[in-house]
Short mmCIF file of C-alpha atoms and ligand atoms in Angstrom, two decimals:
data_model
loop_
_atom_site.label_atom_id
_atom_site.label_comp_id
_atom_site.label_asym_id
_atom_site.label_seq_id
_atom_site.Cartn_x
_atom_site.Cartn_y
_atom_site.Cartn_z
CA UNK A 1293 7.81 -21.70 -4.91
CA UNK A 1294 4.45 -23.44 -3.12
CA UNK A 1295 2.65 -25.72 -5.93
CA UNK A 1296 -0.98 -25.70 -5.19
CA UNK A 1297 -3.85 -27.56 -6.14
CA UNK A 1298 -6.84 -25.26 -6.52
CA UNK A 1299 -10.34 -26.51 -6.95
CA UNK A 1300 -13.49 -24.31 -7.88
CA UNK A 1301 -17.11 -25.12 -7.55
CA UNK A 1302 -18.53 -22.04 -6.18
CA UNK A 1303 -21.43 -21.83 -9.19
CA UNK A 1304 -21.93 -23.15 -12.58
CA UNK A 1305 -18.04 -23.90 -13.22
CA UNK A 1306 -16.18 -26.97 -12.45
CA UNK A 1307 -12.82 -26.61 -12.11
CA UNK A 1308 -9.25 -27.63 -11.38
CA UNK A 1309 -6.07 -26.07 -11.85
CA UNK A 1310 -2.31 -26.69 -10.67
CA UNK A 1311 -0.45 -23.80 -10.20
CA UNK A 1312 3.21 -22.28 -9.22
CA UNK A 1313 3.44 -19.52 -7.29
CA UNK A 1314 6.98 -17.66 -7.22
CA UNK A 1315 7.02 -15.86 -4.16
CA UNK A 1316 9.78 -13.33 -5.41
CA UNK A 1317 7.77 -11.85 -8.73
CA UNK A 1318 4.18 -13.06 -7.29
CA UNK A 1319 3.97 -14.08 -10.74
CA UNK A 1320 1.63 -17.31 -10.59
CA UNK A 1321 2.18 -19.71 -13.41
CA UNK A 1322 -0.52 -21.80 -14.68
CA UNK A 1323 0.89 -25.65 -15.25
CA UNK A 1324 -2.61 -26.74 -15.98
CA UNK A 1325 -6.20 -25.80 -15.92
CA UNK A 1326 -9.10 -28.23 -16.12
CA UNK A 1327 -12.68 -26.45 -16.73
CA UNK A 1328 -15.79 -28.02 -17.44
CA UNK A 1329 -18.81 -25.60 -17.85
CA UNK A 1330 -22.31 -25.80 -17.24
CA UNK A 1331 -23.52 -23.78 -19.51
CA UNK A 1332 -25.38 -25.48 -21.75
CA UNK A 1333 -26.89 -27.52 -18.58
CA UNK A 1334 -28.67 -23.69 -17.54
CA UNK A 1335 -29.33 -22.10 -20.66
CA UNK A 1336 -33.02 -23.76 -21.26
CA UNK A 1337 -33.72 -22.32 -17.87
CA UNK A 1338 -32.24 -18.88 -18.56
CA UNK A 1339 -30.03 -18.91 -15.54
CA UNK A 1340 -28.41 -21.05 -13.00
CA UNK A 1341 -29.79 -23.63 -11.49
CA UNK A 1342 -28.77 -24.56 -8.33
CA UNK A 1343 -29.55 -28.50 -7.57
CA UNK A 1344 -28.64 -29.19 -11.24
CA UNK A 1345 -25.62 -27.40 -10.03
CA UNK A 1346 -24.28 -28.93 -7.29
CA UNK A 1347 -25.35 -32.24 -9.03
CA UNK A 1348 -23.10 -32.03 -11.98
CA UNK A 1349 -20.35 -30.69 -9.70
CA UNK A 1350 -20.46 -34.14 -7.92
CA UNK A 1351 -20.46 -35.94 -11.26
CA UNK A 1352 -17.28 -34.09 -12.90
CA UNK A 1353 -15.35 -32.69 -10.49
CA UNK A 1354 -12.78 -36.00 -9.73
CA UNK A 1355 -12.41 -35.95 -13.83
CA UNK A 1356 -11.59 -32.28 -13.87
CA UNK A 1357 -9.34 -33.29 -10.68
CA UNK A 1358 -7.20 -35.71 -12.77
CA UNK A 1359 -6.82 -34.40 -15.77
CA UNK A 1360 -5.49 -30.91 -13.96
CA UNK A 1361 -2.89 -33.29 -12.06
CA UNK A 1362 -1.77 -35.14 -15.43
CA UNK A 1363 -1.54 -31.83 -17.29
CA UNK A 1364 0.82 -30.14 -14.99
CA UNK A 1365 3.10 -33.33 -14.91
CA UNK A 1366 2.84 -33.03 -11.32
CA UNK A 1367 2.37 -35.74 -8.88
CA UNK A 1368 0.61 -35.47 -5.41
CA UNK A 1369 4.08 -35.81 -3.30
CA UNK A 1370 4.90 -32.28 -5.38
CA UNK A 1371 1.65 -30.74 -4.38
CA UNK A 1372 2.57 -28.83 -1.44
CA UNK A 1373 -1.57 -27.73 -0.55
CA UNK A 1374 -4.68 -27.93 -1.71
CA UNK A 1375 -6.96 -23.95 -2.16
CA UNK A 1376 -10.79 -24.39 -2.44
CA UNK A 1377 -13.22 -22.16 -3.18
CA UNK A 1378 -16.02 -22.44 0.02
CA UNK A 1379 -17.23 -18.98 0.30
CA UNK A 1380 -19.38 -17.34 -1.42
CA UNK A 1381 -21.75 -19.15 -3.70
CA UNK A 1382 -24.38 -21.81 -4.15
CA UNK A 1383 -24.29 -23.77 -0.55
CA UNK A 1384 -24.23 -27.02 -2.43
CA UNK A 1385 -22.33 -26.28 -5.17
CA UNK A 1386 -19.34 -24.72 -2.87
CA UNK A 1387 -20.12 -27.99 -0.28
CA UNK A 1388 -19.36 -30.43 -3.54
CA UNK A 1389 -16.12 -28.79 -3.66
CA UNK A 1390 -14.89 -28.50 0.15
CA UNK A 1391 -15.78 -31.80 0.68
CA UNK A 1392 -13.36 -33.20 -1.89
CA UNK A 1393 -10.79 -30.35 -1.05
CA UNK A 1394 -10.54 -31.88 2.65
CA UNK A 1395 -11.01 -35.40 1.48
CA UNK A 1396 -7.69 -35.58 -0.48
CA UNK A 1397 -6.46 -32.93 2.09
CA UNK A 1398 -6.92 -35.49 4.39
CA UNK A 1399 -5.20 -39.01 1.95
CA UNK A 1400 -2.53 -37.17 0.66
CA UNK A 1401 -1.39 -34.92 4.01
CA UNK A 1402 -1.79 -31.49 2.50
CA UNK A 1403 -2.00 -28.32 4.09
CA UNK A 1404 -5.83 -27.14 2.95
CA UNK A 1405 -6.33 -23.49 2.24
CA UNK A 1406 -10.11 -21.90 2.75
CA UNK A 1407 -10.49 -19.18 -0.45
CA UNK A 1408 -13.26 -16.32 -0.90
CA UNK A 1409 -13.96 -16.55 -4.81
CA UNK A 1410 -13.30 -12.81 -4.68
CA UNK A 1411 -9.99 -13.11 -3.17
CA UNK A 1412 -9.73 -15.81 -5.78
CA UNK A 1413 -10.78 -13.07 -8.53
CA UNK A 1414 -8.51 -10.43 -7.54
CA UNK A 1415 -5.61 -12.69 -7.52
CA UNK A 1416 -6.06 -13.59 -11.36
CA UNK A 1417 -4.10 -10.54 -12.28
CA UNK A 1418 -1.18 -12.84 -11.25
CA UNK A 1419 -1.58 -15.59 -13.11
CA UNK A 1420 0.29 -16.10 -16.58
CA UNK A 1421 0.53 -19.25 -18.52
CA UNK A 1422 3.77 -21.47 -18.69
CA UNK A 1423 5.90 -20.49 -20.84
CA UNK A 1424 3.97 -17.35 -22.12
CA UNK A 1425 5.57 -14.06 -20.50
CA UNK A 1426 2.45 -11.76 -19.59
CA UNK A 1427 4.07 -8.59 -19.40
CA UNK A 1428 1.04 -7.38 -16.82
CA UNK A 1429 2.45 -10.53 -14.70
CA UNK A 1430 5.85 -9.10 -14.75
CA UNK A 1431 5.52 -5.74 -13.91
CA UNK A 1432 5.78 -4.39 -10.61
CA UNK A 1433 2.60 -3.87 -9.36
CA UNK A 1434 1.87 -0.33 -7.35
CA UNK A 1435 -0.46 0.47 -4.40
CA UNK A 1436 -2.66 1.79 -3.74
CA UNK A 1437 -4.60 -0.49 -6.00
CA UNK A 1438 -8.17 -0.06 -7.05
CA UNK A 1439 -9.59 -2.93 -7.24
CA UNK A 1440 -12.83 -3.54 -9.39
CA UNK A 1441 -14.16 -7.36 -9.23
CA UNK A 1442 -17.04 -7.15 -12.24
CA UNK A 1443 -18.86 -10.19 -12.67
CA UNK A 1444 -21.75 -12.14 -12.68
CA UNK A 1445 -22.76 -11.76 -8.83
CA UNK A 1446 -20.53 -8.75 -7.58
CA UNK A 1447 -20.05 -5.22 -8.79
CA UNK A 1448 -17.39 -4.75 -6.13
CA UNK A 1449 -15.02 -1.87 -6.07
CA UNK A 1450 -11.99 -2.18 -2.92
CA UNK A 1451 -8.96 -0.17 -2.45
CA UNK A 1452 -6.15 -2.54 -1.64
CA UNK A 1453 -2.84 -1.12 -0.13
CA UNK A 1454 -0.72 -4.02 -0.12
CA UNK A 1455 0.00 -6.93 -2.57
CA UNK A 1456 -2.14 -10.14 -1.78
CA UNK A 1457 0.97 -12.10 0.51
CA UNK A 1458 0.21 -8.89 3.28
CA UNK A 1459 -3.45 -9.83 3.21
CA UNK A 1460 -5.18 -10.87 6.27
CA UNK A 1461 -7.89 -12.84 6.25
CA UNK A 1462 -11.26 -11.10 4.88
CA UNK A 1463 -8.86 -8.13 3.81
CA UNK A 1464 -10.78 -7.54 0.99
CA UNK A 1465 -13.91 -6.88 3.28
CA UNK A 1466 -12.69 -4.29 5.32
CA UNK A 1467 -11.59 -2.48 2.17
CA UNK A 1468 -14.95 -2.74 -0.03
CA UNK A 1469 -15.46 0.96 -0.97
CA UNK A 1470 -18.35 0.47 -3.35
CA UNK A 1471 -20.58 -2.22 -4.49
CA UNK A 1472 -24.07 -2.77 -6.14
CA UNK A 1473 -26.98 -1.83 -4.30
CA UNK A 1474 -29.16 -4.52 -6.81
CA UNK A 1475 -27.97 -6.09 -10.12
CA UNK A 1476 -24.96 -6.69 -10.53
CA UNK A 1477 -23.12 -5.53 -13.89
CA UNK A 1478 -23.03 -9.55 -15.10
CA UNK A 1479 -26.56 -9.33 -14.05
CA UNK A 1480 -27.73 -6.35 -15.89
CA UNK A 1481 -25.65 -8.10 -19.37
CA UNK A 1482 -26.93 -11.11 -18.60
CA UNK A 1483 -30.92 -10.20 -18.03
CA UNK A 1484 -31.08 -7.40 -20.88
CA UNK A 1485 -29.45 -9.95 -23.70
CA UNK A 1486 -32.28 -12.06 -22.22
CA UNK A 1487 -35.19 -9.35 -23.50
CA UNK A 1488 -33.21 -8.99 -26.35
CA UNK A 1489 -33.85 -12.59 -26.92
CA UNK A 1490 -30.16 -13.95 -26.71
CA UNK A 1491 -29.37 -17.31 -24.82
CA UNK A 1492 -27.52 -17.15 -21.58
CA UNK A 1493 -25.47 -16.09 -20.18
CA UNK A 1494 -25.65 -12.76 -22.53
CA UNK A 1495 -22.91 -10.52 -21.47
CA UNK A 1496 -20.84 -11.83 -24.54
CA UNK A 1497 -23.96 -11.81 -26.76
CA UNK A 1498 -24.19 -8.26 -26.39
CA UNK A 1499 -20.33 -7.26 -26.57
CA UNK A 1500 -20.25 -8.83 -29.53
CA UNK A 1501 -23.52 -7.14 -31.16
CA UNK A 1502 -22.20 -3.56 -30.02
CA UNK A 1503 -18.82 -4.62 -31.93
CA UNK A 1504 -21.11 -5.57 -35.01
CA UNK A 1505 -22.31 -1.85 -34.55
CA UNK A 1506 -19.30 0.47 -34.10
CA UNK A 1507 -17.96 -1.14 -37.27
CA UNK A 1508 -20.37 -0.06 -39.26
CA UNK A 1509 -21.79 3.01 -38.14
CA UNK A 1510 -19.62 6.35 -37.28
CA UNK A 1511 -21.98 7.71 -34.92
CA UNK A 1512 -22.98 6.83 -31.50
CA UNK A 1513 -25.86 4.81 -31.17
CA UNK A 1514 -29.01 7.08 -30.93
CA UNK A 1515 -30.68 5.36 -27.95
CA UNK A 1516 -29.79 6.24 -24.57
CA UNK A 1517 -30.36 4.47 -20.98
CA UNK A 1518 -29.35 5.54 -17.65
CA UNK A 1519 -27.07 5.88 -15.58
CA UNK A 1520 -28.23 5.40 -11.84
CA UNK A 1521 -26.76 7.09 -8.50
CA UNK A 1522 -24.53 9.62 -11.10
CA UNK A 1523 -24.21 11.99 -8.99
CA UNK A 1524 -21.59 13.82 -7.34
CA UNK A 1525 -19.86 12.00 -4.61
CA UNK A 1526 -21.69 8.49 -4.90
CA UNK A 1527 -19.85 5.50 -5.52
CA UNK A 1528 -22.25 2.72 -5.12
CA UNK A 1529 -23.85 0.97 -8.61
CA UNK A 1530 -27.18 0.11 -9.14
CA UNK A 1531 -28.20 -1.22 -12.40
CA UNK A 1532 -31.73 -2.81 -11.91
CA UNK A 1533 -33.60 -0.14 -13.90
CA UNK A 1534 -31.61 -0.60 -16.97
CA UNK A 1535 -34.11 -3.81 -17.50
CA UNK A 1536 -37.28 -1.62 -17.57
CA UNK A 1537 -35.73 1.01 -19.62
CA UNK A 1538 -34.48 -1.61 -22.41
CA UNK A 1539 -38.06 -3.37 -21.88
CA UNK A 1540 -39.65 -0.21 -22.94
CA UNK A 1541 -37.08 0.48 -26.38
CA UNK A 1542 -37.84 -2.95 -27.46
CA UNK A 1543 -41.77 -2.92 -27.15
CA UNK A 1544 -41.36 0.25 -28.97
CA UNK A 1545 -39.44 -1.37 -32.00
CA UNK A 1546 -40.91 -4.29 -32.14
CA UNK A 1547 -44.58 -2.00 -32.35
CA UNK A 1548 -42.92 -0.42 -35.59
CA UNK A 1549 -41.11 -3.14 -36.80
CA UNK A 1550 -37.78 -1.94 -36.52
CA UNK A 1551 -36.44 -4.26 -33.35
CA UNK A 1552 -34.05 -6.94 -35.82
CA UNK A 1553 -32.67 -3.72 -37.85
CA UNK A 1554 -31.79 -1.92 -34.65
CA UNK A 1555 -30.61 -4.42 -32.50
CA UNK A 1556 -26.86 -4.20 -33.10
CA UNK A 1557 -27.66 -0.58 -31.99
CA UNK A 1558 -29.55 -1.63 -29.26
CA UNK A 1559 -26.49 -3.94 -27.51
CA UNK A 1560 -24.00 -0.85 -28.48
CA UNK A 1561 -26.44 1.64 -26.30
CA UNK A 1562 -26.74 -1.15 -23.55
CA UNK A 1563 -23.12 -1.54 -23.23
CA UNK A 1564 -21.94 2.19 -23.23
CA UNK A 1565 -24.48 2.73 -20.47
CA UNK A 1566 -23.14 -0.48 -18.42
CA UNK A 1567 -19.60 0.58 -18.94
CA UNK A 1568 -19.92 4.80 -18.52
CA UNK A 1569 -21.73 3.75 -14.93
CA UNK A 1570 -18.72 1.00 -13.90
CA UNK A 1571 -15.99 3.72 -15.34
CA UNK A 1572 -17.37 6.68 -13.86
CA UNK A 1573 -17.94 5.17 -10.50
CA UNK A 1574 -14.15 3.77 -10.79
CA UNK A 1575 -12.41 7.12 -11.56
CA UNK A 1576 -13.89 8.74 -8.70
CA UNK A 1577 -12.98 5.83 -6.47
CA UNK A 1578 -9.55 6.44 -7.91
CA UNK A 1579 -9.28 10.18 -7.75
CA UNK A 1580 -10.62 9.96 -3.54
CA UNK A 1581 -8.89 6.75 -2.42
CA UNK A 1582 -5.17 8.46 -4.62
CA UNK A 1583 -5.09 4.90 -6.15
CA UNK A 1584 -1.74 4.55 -8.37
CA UNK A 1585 -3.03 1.24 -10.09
CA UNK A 1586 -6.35 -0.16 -11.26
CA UNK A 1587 -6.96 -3.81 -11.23
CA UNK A 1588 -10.19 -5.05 -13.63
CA UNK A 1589 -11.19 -8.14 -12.89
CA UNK A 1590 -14.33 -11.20 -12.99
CA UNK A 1591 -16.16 -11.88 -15.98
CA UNK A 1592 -17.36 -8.65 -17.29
CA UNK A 1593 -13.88 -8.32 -17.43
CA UNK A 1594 -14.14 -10.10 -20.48
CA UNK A 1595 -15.71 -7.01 -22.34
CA UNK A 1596 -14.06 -5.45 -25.19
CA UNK A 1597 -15.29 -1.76 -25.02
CA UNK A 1598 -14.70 -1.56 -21.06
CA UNK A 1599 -10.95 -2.97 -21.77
CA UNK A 1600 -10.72 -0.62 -24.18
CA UNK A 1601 -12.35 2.61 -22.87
CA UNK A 1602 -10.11 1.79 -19.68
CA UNK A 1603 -6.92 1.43 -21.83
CA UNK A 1604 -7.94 4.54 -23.30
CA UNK A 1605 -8.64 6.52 -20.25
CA UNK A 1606 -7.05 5.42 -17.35
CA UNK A 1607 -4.49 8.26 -17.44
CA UNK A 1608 -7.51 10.77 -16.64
CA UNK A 1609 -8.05 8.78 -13.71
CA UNK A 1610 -5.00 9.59 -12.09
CA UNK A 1611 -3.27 6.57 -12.23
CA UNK A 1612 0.43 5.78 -12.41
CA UNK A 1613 0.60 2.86 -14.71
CA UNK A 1614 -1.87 1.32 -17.54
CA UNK A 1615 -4.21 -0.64 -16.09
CA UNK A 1616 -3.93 -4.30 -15.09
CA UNK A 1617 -6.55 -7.19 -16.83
CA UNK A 1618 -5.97 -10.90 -16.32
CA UNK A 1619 -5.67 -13.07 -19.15
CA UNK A 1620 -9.07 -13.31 -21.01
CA UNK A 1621 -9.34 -16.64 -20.48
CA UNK A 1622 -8.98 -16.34 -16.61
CA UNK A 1623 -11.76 -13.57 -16.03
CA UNK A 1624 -14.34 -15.90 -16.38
CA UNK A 1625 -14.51 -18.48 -12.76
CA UNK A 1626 -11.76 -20.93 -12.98
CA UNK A 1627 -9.47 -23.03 -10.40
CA UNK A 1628 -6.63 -21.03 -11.41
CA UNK A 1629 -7.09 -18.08 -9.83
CA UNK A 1630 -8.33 -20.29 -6.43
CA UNK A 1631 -5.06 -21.80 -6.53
CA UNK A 1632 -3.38 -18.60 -7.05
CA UNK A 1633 -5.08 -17.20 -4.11
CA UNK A 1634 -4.42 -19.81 -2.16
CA UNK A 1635 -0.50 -19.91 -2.55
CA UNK A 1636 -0.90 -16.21 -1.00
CA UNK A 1637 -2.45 -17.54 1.77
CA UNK A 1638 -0.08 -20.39 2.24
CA UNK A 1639 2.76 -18.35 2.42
CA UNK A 1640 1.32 -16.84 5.48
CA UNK A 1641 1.11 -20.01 6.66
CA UNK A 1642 -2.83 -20.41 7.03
CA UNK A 1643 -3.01 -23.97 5.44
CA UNK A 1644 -4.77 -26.24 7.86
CA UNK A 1645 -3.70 -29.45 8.73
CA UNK A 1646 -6.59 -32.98 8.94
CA UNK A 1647 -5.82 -32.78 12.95
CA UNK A 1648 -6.74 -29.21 13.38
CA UNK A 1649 -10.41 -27.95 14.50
CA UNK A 1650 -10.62 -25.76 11.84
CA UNK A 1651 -10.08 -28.72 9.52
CA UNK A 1652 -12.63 -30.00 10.68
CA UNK A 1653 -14.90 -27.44 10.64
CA UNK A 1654 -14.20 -25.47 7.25
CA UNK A 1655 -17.57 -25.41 5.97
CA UNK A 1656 -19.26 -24.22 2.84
CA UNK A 1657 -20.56 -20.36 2.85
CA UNK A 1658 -22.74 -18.66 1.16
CA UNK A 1659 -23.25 -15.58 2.54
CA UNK A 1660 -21.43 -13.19 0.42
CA UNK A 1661 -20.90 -10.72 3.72
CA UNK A 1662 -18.66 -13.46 5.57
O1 LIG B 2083 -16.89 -14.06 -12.99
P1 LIG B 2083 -17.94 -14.84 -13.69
O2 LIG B 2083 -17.52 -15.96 -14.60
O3 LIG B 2083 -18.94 -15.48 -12.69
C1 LIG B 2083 -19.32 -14.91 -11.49
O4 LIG B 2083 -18.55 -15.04 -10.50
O5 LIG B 2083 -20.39 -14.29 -11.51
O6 LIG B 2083 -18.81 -13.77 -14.51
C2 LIG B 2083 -19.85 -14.14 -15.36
C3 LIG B 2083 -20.47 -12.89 -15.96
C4 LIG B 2083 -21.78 -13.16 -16.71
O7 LIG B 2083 -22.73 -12.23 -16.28
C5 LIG B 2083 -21.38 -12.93 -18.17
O8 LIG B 2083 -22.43 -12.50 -19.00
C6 LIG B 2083 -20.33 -11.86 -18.02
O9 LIG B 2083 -19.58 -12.28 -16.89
N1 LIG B 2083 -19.48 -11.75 -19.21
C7 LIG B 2083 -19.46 -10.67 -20.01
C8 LIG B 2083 -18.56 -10.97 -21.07
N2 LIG B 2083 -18.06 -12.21 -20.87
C9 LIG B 2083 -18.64 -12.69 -19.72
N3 LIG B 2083 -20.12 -9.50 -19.93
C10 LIG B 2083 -19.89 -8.60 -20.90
N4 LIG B 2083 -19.06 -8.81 -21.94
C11 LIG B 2083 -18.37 -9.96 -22.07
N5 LIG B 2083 -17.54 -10.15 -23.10
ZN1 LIG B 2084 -16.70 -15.34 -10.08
#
């Protein structure tokens, strides 16, 4: 039952979490999670920022630190190692978070643990929070497992054979089966809410928009944008042209005055297109790879017509159970899911010690191909 202390830094969130791994049921409970968002820090600039970043990280990361330990009514003797995000992400941000990672590593004699954020993401299927049962949490899980990591930087579709305590290290990059070639499906929310005029980040603006739309309205909306690489036997995304195609719609309503009228339409035709390309691409990955379970994960995770199209239609993908979504409030980046990972990793036994060179060495990463 490894305790770990997972800390997460890689972009605009700030977090800290304690979690409780039971090695038996791999389920992960959650004794506390600490988040403080930048948001609001980005917005006037429409994106992230990366010195303002790493900045802030520096300035709330210790608070987000103690108010995770105090939470879980743990104290550092029951900490049994310490999981940081350091690869990929913003260099600085990621460094803000290593370097405390190895610092307490280092005071309190913990075992540190080196996590990929999409290692991190994929393990947030585990997590459940204490003393809620999650019935996805508790169910055995079934491989092969398609797993789709849909967020803000990564479109990222692998096909994972073994539950996350077989994983070597960088598993998850020798079994990448498709990804985006440009935008990413975040992306392509987040920079078509923008010409829509909503504030960042817009994924949620337009989800809930589209919702505004399908409750009122018994048709389909009229407006329709495509749906790159489609055809037969491609699995990769790309989702940079939706922006000129939406461009184009708007100039056109706006011209004859119809844009405010027709925008919940607008975010309802933006969203089916995002979420036919991701499910389309996903059921083929499924139906070639003979995947038994489908794992959604990362921030666009969040979305209420993919969950739902997917609860709707997984059977047609050949799968062998319904498919698996972490908690909502765990899609989004958080320190649970780092910690999570991490306890996978520990019970492997890959937590370096301060008198190791790989202690020593762990640096931050960027590059998401490492
Ligand atoms: O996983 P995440 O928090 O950060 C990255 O690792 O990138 O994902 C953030 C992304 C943003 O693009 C945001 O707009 C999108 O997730 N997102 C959503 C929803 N909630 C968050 N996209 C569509 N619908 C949502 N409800
Ligand atoms: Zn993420």
């Amino acid at each position: 039952m490894p305790i770990v202390l997972g800390i997460e830094t890689s972009c605009d969130e700030c977090s800290a979490s304690v979690v409780s791994l039971d090695s038996q049921t791999l389920n992960a409970q959650v004794l506390s999670v600490s988040t403080f968002s930048q948001t609001d820090l980005h917005r006037p600039y429409g994106g992230v920022v990366p010195e303002v970043a790493s900045r802030n990280h520096l300035e709330t990361l210790q608070t987000q630190i103690e108010n995770a330990l105090t939470k879980s009514a743990k104290t550092w003797t029951q900490i049994d190692a310490i999981a940081v995000t350091n690869r990929p992400g913003l260099v600085g941000a990621l460094l803000v978070g290593v370097t405390a990672a190895k610092a307490l590593a280092y005071a309190f004699k913990k075992p540190l643990v080196a996590v990929h954020h999409l290692e991190g993401h994929a393990a947030s299927i585990f997590l459940s929070r204490l003393n809620q049962s999650d019935d996805s949490a508790t169910l055995p899980f079934v491989y092969p497992q398609l797993i789709a990591v849909v967020s803000g930087g990564h479109t990222n579709l692998y096909v994972a054979p073994h539950p996350p305590t077989q994983w070597p290290m960088d598993f998850l990059k020798r079994q990448l089966v498709a990804r985006s070639r440009d935008d990413a499906a975040g992306e392509a929310f987040d920079k078509t809410a923008k010409i829509l005029g909503f504030p960042y980040p817009g994924g949620i603006w337009i989800d809930q928009m589209a919702r505004k739309f399908s409750k009122t309205s018994t048709n389909p909306p009229s407006f329709r944008f495509p749906r790159a690489l489609s055809q037969s036997g491609e699995l990769d995304y790309s989702f940079s042209g939706l922006k000129t195609a939406v461009q184009l719609e708007v100039d056109s309503l706006r011209k004859k005055g119809e844009f405010d009228a027709r925008l919940p339409e607008l975010c309802a035709a933006i969203q089916e297109a995002i979420v036919d390309a991701l499910l389309m691409k996903m059921k083929r990955a499924c139906e070639r790879f003979s995947c038994r379970s489908l794992a959604l994960v990362g921030g666009v995770a969040a979305n209420s017509h993919l969950r739902e199209r997917l609860t709707n239609e997984w059977k047609s993908f050949g799968l062998s159970r319904e498919p698996i979504f972490p908690p909502l409030e765990f899609c989004s980046d958080n320190a649970a899911m780092i910690a999570a990972a991490g306890a996978f990793r520990l019970m492997q036994g890959e937590g370096l010690t301060p008198n190791e060179d790989r202690f020593l060495t762990l640096n931050a990463i960027a590059n998401p191909e490492v």
